[in-house]
Amino acid sequence: MRTPAEPTTGISGRRRTRLVARALAAAAGLTVASLSGTHSPAFAGEGVWYDSDAQVDAMLARTAPLNSSEAVMGYPVSGLDTKMIQLAEVESKYPHEKALEDVRVKLGSAFKRDPDVAAKDSPDIRTSSQDVIEPWIPRGSFDNGKSAKEECRDQGIPPAPGVEVKPACGFVGVLESPYPSISQTPHVAGESKLTLKQEATVSKVESNTTGWSVGGKVNARINKADTGELGVEGSFEYSQSTTTTHGFTTMRDETVETTVPGDHFGWIDERVNGGWYIGYIVYKITLMNGADDAPKQKLVAIPARVLIQSPTTPSPVTWAQRKVTS
């Protein structure tokens, strides 16, 4: 059984799981489903109970496919792993040379070098995800410099109302861990007919017009339908990629009836319709009048891990029925 991935994302990246005794029995029997806010349930096989993580992953690869590499335009405002990511960990999976090639292809012309400005200290490859201060832009005697987040934000501020700005800031990465589990219920014996209510709400966060990526937060719940008691709740944050065609939407409340198979224990594995991507937050900085009064430019790459949604499905989560022989 896959251990739920600890959500370490952004503002509200804490695992929130509350279990109520009567709701546990109900949660163990939910039919696999992905729901959108404007559609009926899309069952990935009504009555199907999965025996392994590999079977669930294969099902999700069909219903919520992921790309092997992704890019996020703007600083990842949500879905950013808050644990320290070391450069060596990223380099072994995605060398920075390849990442900087991909930046120009995936994130556009803003990252192209200005031929009239000299490159200095470029590329500036940082040692970890916490190495985020930009020494080119000190802010005072007791401050080493502006942070990468602030630099991306400032690049997205238009010089005048109505002027479109494309900040030279974003994330590029390769798929590291698909469809993380955000919560699971305990094992419960079968032979019971269960009635459940499921829902997931989505809150959008920021936009790439101000130097931030498009993203959001998801809260998903499974309730016992006849009492309304809360059985399981999980939450996570995510970013949208440049390939996203359908943003996540709030899932309509749906009531589902199902039965745990006899001679088995069953539980619910709640999966994110997305994946963890490991790579770099990259930005370009150009100073026309630096500390030495000489024009200069550079590319900066900071190790990072970001949770990115599946680009083609509007459903934020899938609840998979799991079973083992009792």
CSV table of C-alpha atoms in Angstrom, one decimal:
chain,number,residue,atom,x,y,z
A,1,MET,CA,0.0,0.0,0.0
A,2,ARG,CA,1.3,3.4,-0.9
A,3,THR,CA,2.0,5.7,2.0
A,4,PRO,CA,0.2,9.0,1.5
A,5,ALA,CA,2.5,11.8,0.3
A,6,GLU,CA,2.9,14.4,3.0
A,7,PRO,CA,1.5,17.6,1.4
A,8,THR,CA,4.3,20.2,1.8
A,9,THR,CA,2.9,22.7,-0.6
A,10,GLY,CA,2.8,26.5,-0.1
A,11,ILE,CA,0.3,28.3,2.2
A,12,SER,CA,-1.9,25.5,3.4
A,13,GLY,CA,0.2,22.5,2.6
A,14,ARG,CA,-0.6,20.5,5.7
A,15,ARG,CA,-2.1,17.1,5.8
A,16,ARG,CA,-5.6,17.4,7.3
A,17,THR,CA,-7.3,14.1,8.0
A,18,ARG,CA,-10.1,13.8,10.4
A,19,LEU,CA,-11.8,10.4,11.0
A,20,VAL,CA,-15.2,9.7,12.5
A,21,ALA,CA,-15.9,6.1,13.5
A,22,ARG,CA,-19.1,5.7,11.6
A,23,ALA,CA,-17.8,7.5,8.5
A,24,LEU,CA,-14.8,5.1,8.3
A,25,ALA,CA,-17.0,2.2,7.4
A,26,ALA,CA,-18.6,4.3,4.7
A,27,ALA,CA,-15.4,5.7,3.3
A,28,ALA,CA,-14.0,2.2,2.7
A,29,GLY,CA,-16.5,1.5,-0.1
A,30,LEU,CA,-16.5,4.5,-2.5
A,31,THR,CA,-16.6,3.7,-6.2
A,32,VAL,CA,-13.7,5.1,-8.1
A,33,ALA,CA,-14.9,8.5,-9.5
A,34,SER,CA,-13.6,11.8,-10.8
A,35,LEU,CA,-16.2,14.5,-10.9
A,36,SER,CA,-16.2,18.0,-12.3
A,37,GLY,CA,-18.4,20.9,-11.2
A,38,THR,CA,-20.4,20.8,-14.4
A,39,HIS,CA,-20.5,17.1,-15.2
A,40,SER,CA,-22.0,13.9,-13.8
A,41,PRO,CA,-19.7,11.3,-12.2
A,42,ALA,CA,-17.1,9.9,-14.6
A,43,PHE,CA,-16.7,6.4,-13.2
A,44,ALA,CA,-13.3,4.8,-13.9
A,45,GLY,CA,-15.0,1.4,-13.6
A,46,GLU,CA,-18.1,1.2,-11.4
A,47,GLY,CA,-17.6,-1.5,-8.8
A,48,VAL,CA,-13.9,-1.9,-9.5
A,49,TRP,CA,-11.6,-2.6,-6.6
A,50,TYR,CA,-7.8,-2.2,-7.2
A,51,ASP,CA,-5.2,-4.6,-5.7
A,52,SER,CA,-2.1,-2.5,-6.2
A,53,ASP,CA,-0.7,1.0,-6.7
A,54,ALA,CA,0.4,0.0,-10.2
A,55,GLN,CA,-3.2,-0.7,-11.2
A,56,VAL,CA,-4.4,2.7,-9.9
A,57,ASP,CA,-1.5,4.5,-11.6
A,58,ALA,CA,-2.4,2.8,-14.9
A,59,MET,CA,-6.0,3.8,-14.6
A,60,LEU,CA,-5.0,7.4,-13.8
A,61,ALA,CA,-2.6,7.5,-16.8
A,62,ARG,CA,-5.6,6.9,-19.0
A,63,THR,CA,-8.1,9.3,-17.3
A,64,ALA,CA,-5.7,12.1,-16.1
A,65,PRO,CA,-2.5,11.8,-18.3
A,66,LEU,CA,0.7,13.6,-17.4
A,67,ASN,CA,3.5,14.9,-19.5
A,68,SER,CA,7.0,13.8,-18.9
A,69,SER,CA,8.2,17.4,-18.6
A,70,GLU,CA,6.3,20.6,-17.8
A,71,ALA,CA,6.8,24.4,-17.5
A,72,VAL,CA,5.0,27.0,-15.4
A,73,MET,CA,4.9,30.6,-16.5
A,74,GLY,CA,5.6,32.8,-13.5
A,75,TYR,CA,6.8,32.1,-10.0
A,76,PRO,CA,4.9,29.1,-8.6
A,77,VAL,CA,2.6,30.8,-6.1
A,78,SER,CA,1.1,27.4,-5.1
A,79,GLY,CA,2.1,23.8,-5.3
A,80,LEU,CA,5.7,24.6,-4.3
A,81,ASP,CA,7.4,22.0,-2.1
A,82,THR,CA,8.6,23.8,1.1
A,83,LYS,CA,11.2,21.1,2.0
A,84,MET,CA,14.8,22.0,1.1
A,85,ILE,CA,15.7,20.6,-2.4
A,86,GLN,CA,19.4,20.2,-2.9
A,87,LEU,CA,21.0,21.0,-6.3
A,88,ALA,CA,22.6,17.5,-6.5
A,89,GLU,CA,19.2,15.8,-6.2
A,90,VAL,CA,17.8,17.9,-9.1
A,91,GLU,CA,21.0,17.6,-11.3
A,92,SER,CA,20.8,13.8,-11.2
A,93,LYS,CA,17.4,13.8,-12.7
A,94,TYR,CA,17.4,17.0,-14.8
A,95,PRO,CA,20.7,18.7,-15.5
A,96,HIS,CA,20.6,22.5,-15.5
A,97,GLU,CA,22.1,22.6,-19.0
A,98,LYS,CA,19.0,20.8,-20.4
A,99,ALA,CA,16.7,22.9,-18.2
A,100,LEU,CA,18.1,26.2,-19.5
A,101,GLU,CA,17.6,24.9,-23.1
A,102,ASP,CA,14.0,24.0,-22.3
A,103,VAL,CA,13.4,27.4,-20.7
A,104,ARG,CA,13.8,29.3,-24.0
A,105,VAL,CA,11.5,26.8,-25.8
A,106,LYS,CA,8.8,26.4,-23.2
A,107,LEU,CA,8.7,29.9,-21.6
A,108,GLY,CA,9.3,32.1,-24.5
A,109,SER,CA,11.2,35.1,-25.8
A,110,ALA,CA,11.5,36.9,-22.5
A,111,PHE,CA,14.3,34.6,-21.6
A,112,LYS,CA,16.4,35.3,-24.7
A,113,ARG,CA,19.7,37.0,-24.2
A,114,ASP,CA,19.9,40.7,-25.1
A,115,PRO,CA,22.9,40.8,-27.6
A,116,ASP,CA,23.7,44.4,-26.6
A,117,VAL,CA,24.1,43.6,-22.9
A,118,ALA,CA,27.1,41.6,-21.5
A,119,ALA,CA,26.4,38.3,-19.7
A,120,LYS,CA,28.0,38.2,-16.2
A,121,ASP,CA,27.9,35.4,-13.6
A,122,SER,CA,25.5,33.5,-15.9
A,123,PRO,CA,24.1,31.0,-15.4
A,124,ASP,CA,23.8,31.5,-11.7
A,125,ILE,CA,23.0,27.9,-10.5
A,126,ARG,CA,21.9,28.0,-6.8
A,127,THR,CA,22.9,25.3,-4.4
A,128,SER,CA,19.4,24.6,-2.9
A,129,SER,CA,15.8,25.7,-3.0
A,130,GLN,CA,16.6,28.0,0.0
A,131,ASP,CA,19.2,29.9,-1.9
A,132,VAL,CA,16.8,32.6,-3.2
A,133,ILE,CA,18.4,35.9,-2.5
A,134,GLU,CA,19.4,38.0,-5.5
A,135,PRO,CA,22.8,39.7,-4.7
A,136,TRP,CA,22.6,41.9,-7.7
A,137,ILE,CA,19.8,43.9,-6.1
A,138,PRO,CA,20.8,44.8,-2.5
A,139,ARG,CA,18.1,46.8,-0.5
A,140,GLY,CA,20.1,48.2,2.3
A,141,SER,CA,23.0,47.8,4.8
A,142,PHE,CA,21.3,45.0,6.7
A,143,ASP,CA,19.7,43.2,3.7
A,144,ASN,CA,21.6,41.0,1.3
A,145,GLY,CA,19.1,41.5,-1.6
A,146,LYS,CA,15.7,40.9,-3.1
A,147,SER,CA,14.3,37.4,-3.1
A,148,ALA,CA,13.5,35.5,-6.3
A,149,LYS,CA,9.8,35.7,-5.5
A,150,GLU,CA,10.0,39.5,-5.2
A,151,GLU,CA,12.0,39.8,-8.4
A,152,CYS,CA,9.4,37.8,-10.3
A,153,ARG,CA,6.6,39.8,-8.8
A,154,ASP,CA,8.2,43.1,-9.7
A,155,GLN,CA,8.9,41.9,-13.3
A,156,GLY,CA,5.1,41.4,-13.7
A,157,ILE,CA,4.1,44.9,-12.6
A,158,PRO,CA,3.2,46.8,-15.8
A,159,PRO,CA,4.9,50.3,-16.2
A,160,ALA,CA,1.5,51.8,-17.1
A,161,PRO,CA,-2.1,50.7,-16.9
A,162,GLY,CA,-3.1,48.4,-19.8
A,163,VAL,CA,0.5,47.6,-20.8
A,164,GLU,CA,1.1,43.8,-21.1
A,165,VAL,CA,4.2,42.5,-19.3
A,166,LYS,CA,5.7,39.1,-19.8
A,167,PRO,CA,8.1,38.5,-16.8
A,168,ALA,CA,11.2,36.4,-17.5
A,169,CYS,CA,10.4,34.0,-14.7
A,170,GLY,CA,9.0,30.5,-14.5
A,171,PHE,CA,9.6,26.8,-13.6
A,172,VAL,CA,10.8,23.9,-15.7
A,173,GLY,CA,10.8,20.3,-14.5
A,174,VAL,CA,10.5,16.6,-15.2
A,175,LEU,CA,8.0,14.3,-13.8
A,176,GLU,CA,9.3,12.7,-10.6
A,177,SER,CA,6.2,11.2,-8.8
A,178,PRO,CA,2.8,10.9,-10.5
A,179,TYR,CA,-0.6,10.9,-8.7
A,180,PRO,CA,0.4,11.4,-5.1
A,181,SER,CA,-1.9,10.1,-2.4
A,182,ILE,CA,-3.2,12.9,-0.1
A,183,SER,CA,-5.3,10.7,2.3
A,184,GLN,CA,-6.3,7.2,3.0
A,185,THR,CA,-8.9,5.6,5.3
A,186,PRO,CA,-8.2,2.6,7.5
A,187,HIS,CA,-9.0,-0.9,6.3
A,188,VAL,CA,-12.6,-1.9,6.9
A,189,ALA,CA,-14.2,-5.4,6.5
A,190,GLY,CA,-16.5,-5.9,3.6
A,191,GLU,CA,-20.0,-7.3,3.0
A,192,SER,CA,-21.7,-4.0,3.7
A,193,LYS,CA,-23.7,-1.8,1.5
A,194,LEU,CA,-22.5,1.8,1.9
A,195,THR,CA,-23.9,5.2,1.0
A,196,LEU,CA,-21.4,8.0,0.7
A,197,LYS,CA,-21.2,11.7,-0.3
A,198,GLN,CA,-18.1,13.0,-2.0
A,199,GLU,CA,-17.0,16.5,-3.0
A,200,ALA,CA,-13.9,18.6,-3.7
A,201,THR,CA,-13.8,22.4,-3.8
A,202,VAL,CA,-11.2,24.4,-5.7
A,203,SER,CA,-9.9,27.9,-4.9
A,204,LYS,CA,-7.9,29.7,-7.6
A,205,VAL,CA,-4.8,31.6,-6.7
A,206,GLU,CA,-3.0,34.4,-8.5
A,207,SER,CA,-2.3,34.8,-12.2
A,208,ASN,CA,0.7,35.0,-14.5
A,209,THR,CA,-0.2,38.7,-15.4
A,210,THR,CA,1.6,39.8,-12.2
A,211,GLY,CA,4.6,37.5,-12.2
A,212,TRP,CA,2.9,34.6,-10.5
A,213,SER,CA,1.8,31.3,-11.9
A,214,VAL,CA,-1.8,30.2,-12.1
A,215,GLY,CA,-2.7,27.7,-9.4
A,216,GLY,CA,-5.0,26.9,-6.6
A,217,LYS,CA,-6.0,24.9,-3.5
A,218,VAL,CA,-8.1,21.8,-3.3
A,219,ASN,CA,-10.1,20.6,-0.3
A,220,ALA,CA,-11.7,17.1,-0.8
A,221,ARG,CA,-14.1,15.3,1.5
A,222,ILE,CA,-15.9,12.0,1.9
A,223,ASN,CA,-19.0,12.1,4.1
A,224,LYS,CA,-21.4,9.5,5.4
A,225,ALA,CA,-24.5,10.5,3.4
A,226,ASP,CA,-27.2,9.6,5.9
A,227,THR,CA,-25.7,11.6,8.7
A,228,GLY,CA,-23.4,14.2,7.0
A,229,GLU,CA,-20.6,13.2,9.3
A,230,LEU,CA,-17.1,13.9,8.0
A,231,GLY,CA,-15.1,10.7,7.2
A,232,VAL,CA,-12.0,11.9,5.5
A,233,GLU,CA,-10.6,15.2,4.5
A,234,GLY,CA,-7.5,16.0,2.5
A,235,SER,CA,-6.0,19.1,1.0
A,236,PHE,CA,-3.2,20.1,-1.4
A,237,GLU,CA,-2.0,23.0,-3.6
A,238,TYR,CA,-1.1,22.9,-7.2
A,239,SER,CA,0.2,25.0,-10.2
A,240,GLN,CA,-1.0,25.0,-13.8
A,241,SER,CA,1.5,24.4,-16.6
A,242,THR,CA,1.8,26.1,-19.9
A,243,THR,CA,0.2,23.0,-21.5
A,244,THR,CA,-3.0,23.2,-19.3
A,245,THR,CA,-6.2,23.1,-21.4
A,246,HIS,CA,-8.7,22.4,-18.6
A,247,GLY,CA,-8.3,24.1,-15.2
A,248,PHE,CA,-9.5,22.2,-12.1
A,249,THR,CA,-13.1,22.9,-11.2
A,250,THR,CA,-15.1,22.3,-8.0
A,251,MET,CA,-16.7,18.9,-8.0
A,252,ARG,CA,-20.4,18.6,-7.6
A,253,ASP,CA,-21.6,16.8,-4.4
A,254,GLU,CA,-22.5,13.3,-5.4
A,255,THR,CA,-24.0,10.4,-3.5
A,256,VAL,CA,-22.6,6.9,-4.3
A,257,GLU,CA,-23.7,3.4,-3.2
A,258,THR,CA,-21.3,0.5,-3.2
A,259,THR,CA,-20.4,-2.7,-1.3
A,260,VAL,CA,-17.1,-3.8,0.0
A,261,PRO,CA,-16.2,-7.3,-1.5
A,262,GLY,CA,-16.6,-10.3,0.8
A,263,ASP,CA,-13.5,-11.8,2.2
A,264,HIS,CA,-11.6,-8.6,1.8
A,265,PHE,CA,-10.6,-5.4,3.7
A,266,GLY,CA,-11.3,-2.2,1.7
A,267,TRP,CA,-10.2,1.4,2.0
A,268,ILE,CA,-10.1,4.6,0.0
A,269,ASP,CA,-6.9,5.9,-1.6
A,270,GLU,CA,-7.5,9.6,-2.5
A,271,ARG,CA,-5.1,10.6,-5.4
A,272,VAL,CA,-4.2,13.9,-6.9
A,273,ASN,CA,-4.8,14.2,-10.7
A,274,GLY,CA,-1.4,15.6,-11.1
A,275,GLY,CA,2.3,14.9,-10.3
A,276,TRP,CA,5.4,16.2,-8.6
A,277,TYR,CA,7.9,17.7,-11.0
A,278,ILE,CA,11.5,18.4,-10.1
A,279,GLY,CA,13.5,21.1,-11.8
A,280,TYR,CA,14.3,24.8,-11.4
A,281,ILE,CA,12.7,28.1,-10.8
A,282,VAL,CA,14.4,30.2,-13.5
A,283,TYR,CA,14.5,33.9,-14.0
A,284,LYS,CA,16.5,36.4,-16.1
A,285,ILE,CA,17.7,39.6,-14.6
A,286,THR,CA,19.0,42.6,-16.6
A,287,LEU,CA,20.6,45.6,-15.0
A,288,MET,CA,21.3,48.6,-17.2
A,289,ASN,CA,23.0,50.5,-14.4
A,290,GLY,CA,24.4,48.0,-11.9
A,291,ALA,CA,26.6,48.6,-8.9
A,292,ASP,CA,29.6,49.0,-11.2
A,293,ASP,CA,27.5,51.2,-13.5
A,294,ALA,CA,27.8,48.7,-16.3
A,295,PRO,CA,24.9,47.0,-18.1
A,296,LYS,CA,24.8,43.2,-17.4
A,297,GLN,CA,22.4,40.2,-17.5
A,298,LYS,CA,22.2,36.7,-16.2
A,299,LEU,CA,20.0,33.6,-15.9
A,300,VAL,CA,19.4,32.3,-12.4
A,301,ALA,CA,18.2,28.7,-11.7
A,302,ILE,CA,17.0,27.6,-8.3
A,303,PRO,CA,16.3,23.9,-7.5
A,304,ALA,CA,12.6,23.3,-6.8
A,305,ARG,CA,9.8,20.7,-6.8
A,306,VAL,CA,6.3,21.7,-7.8
A,307,LEU,CA,3.0,19.8,-7.8
A,308,ILE,CA,1.4,20.4,-11.3
A,309,GLN,CA,-2.1,19.4,-12.3
A,310,SER,CA,-2.9,17.1,-15.2
A,311,PRO,CA,-3.3,19.4,-18.2
A,312,THR,CA,-6.4,17.8,-19.7
A,313,THR,CA,-8.8,16.9,-16.8
A,314,PRO,CA,-11.0,19.4,-14.8
A,315,SER,CA,-11.2,16.9,-11.9
A,316,PRO,CA,-8.8,17.6,-9.1
A,317,VAL,CA,-8.9,14.2,-7.4
A,318,THR,CA,-9.8,10.6,-8.0
A,319,TRP,CA,-10.9,8.3,-5.2
A,320,ALA,CA,-9.8,4.8,-5.8
A,321,GLN,CA,-11.3,1.7,-4.1
A,322,ARG,CA,-8.5,-0.5,-2.7
A,323,LYS,CA,-8.7,-4.0,-1.3
A,324,VAL,CA,-6.6,-6.8,0.2
A,325,THR,CA,-7.6,-10.4,1.1
A,326,SER,CA,-8.8,-10.6,4.7
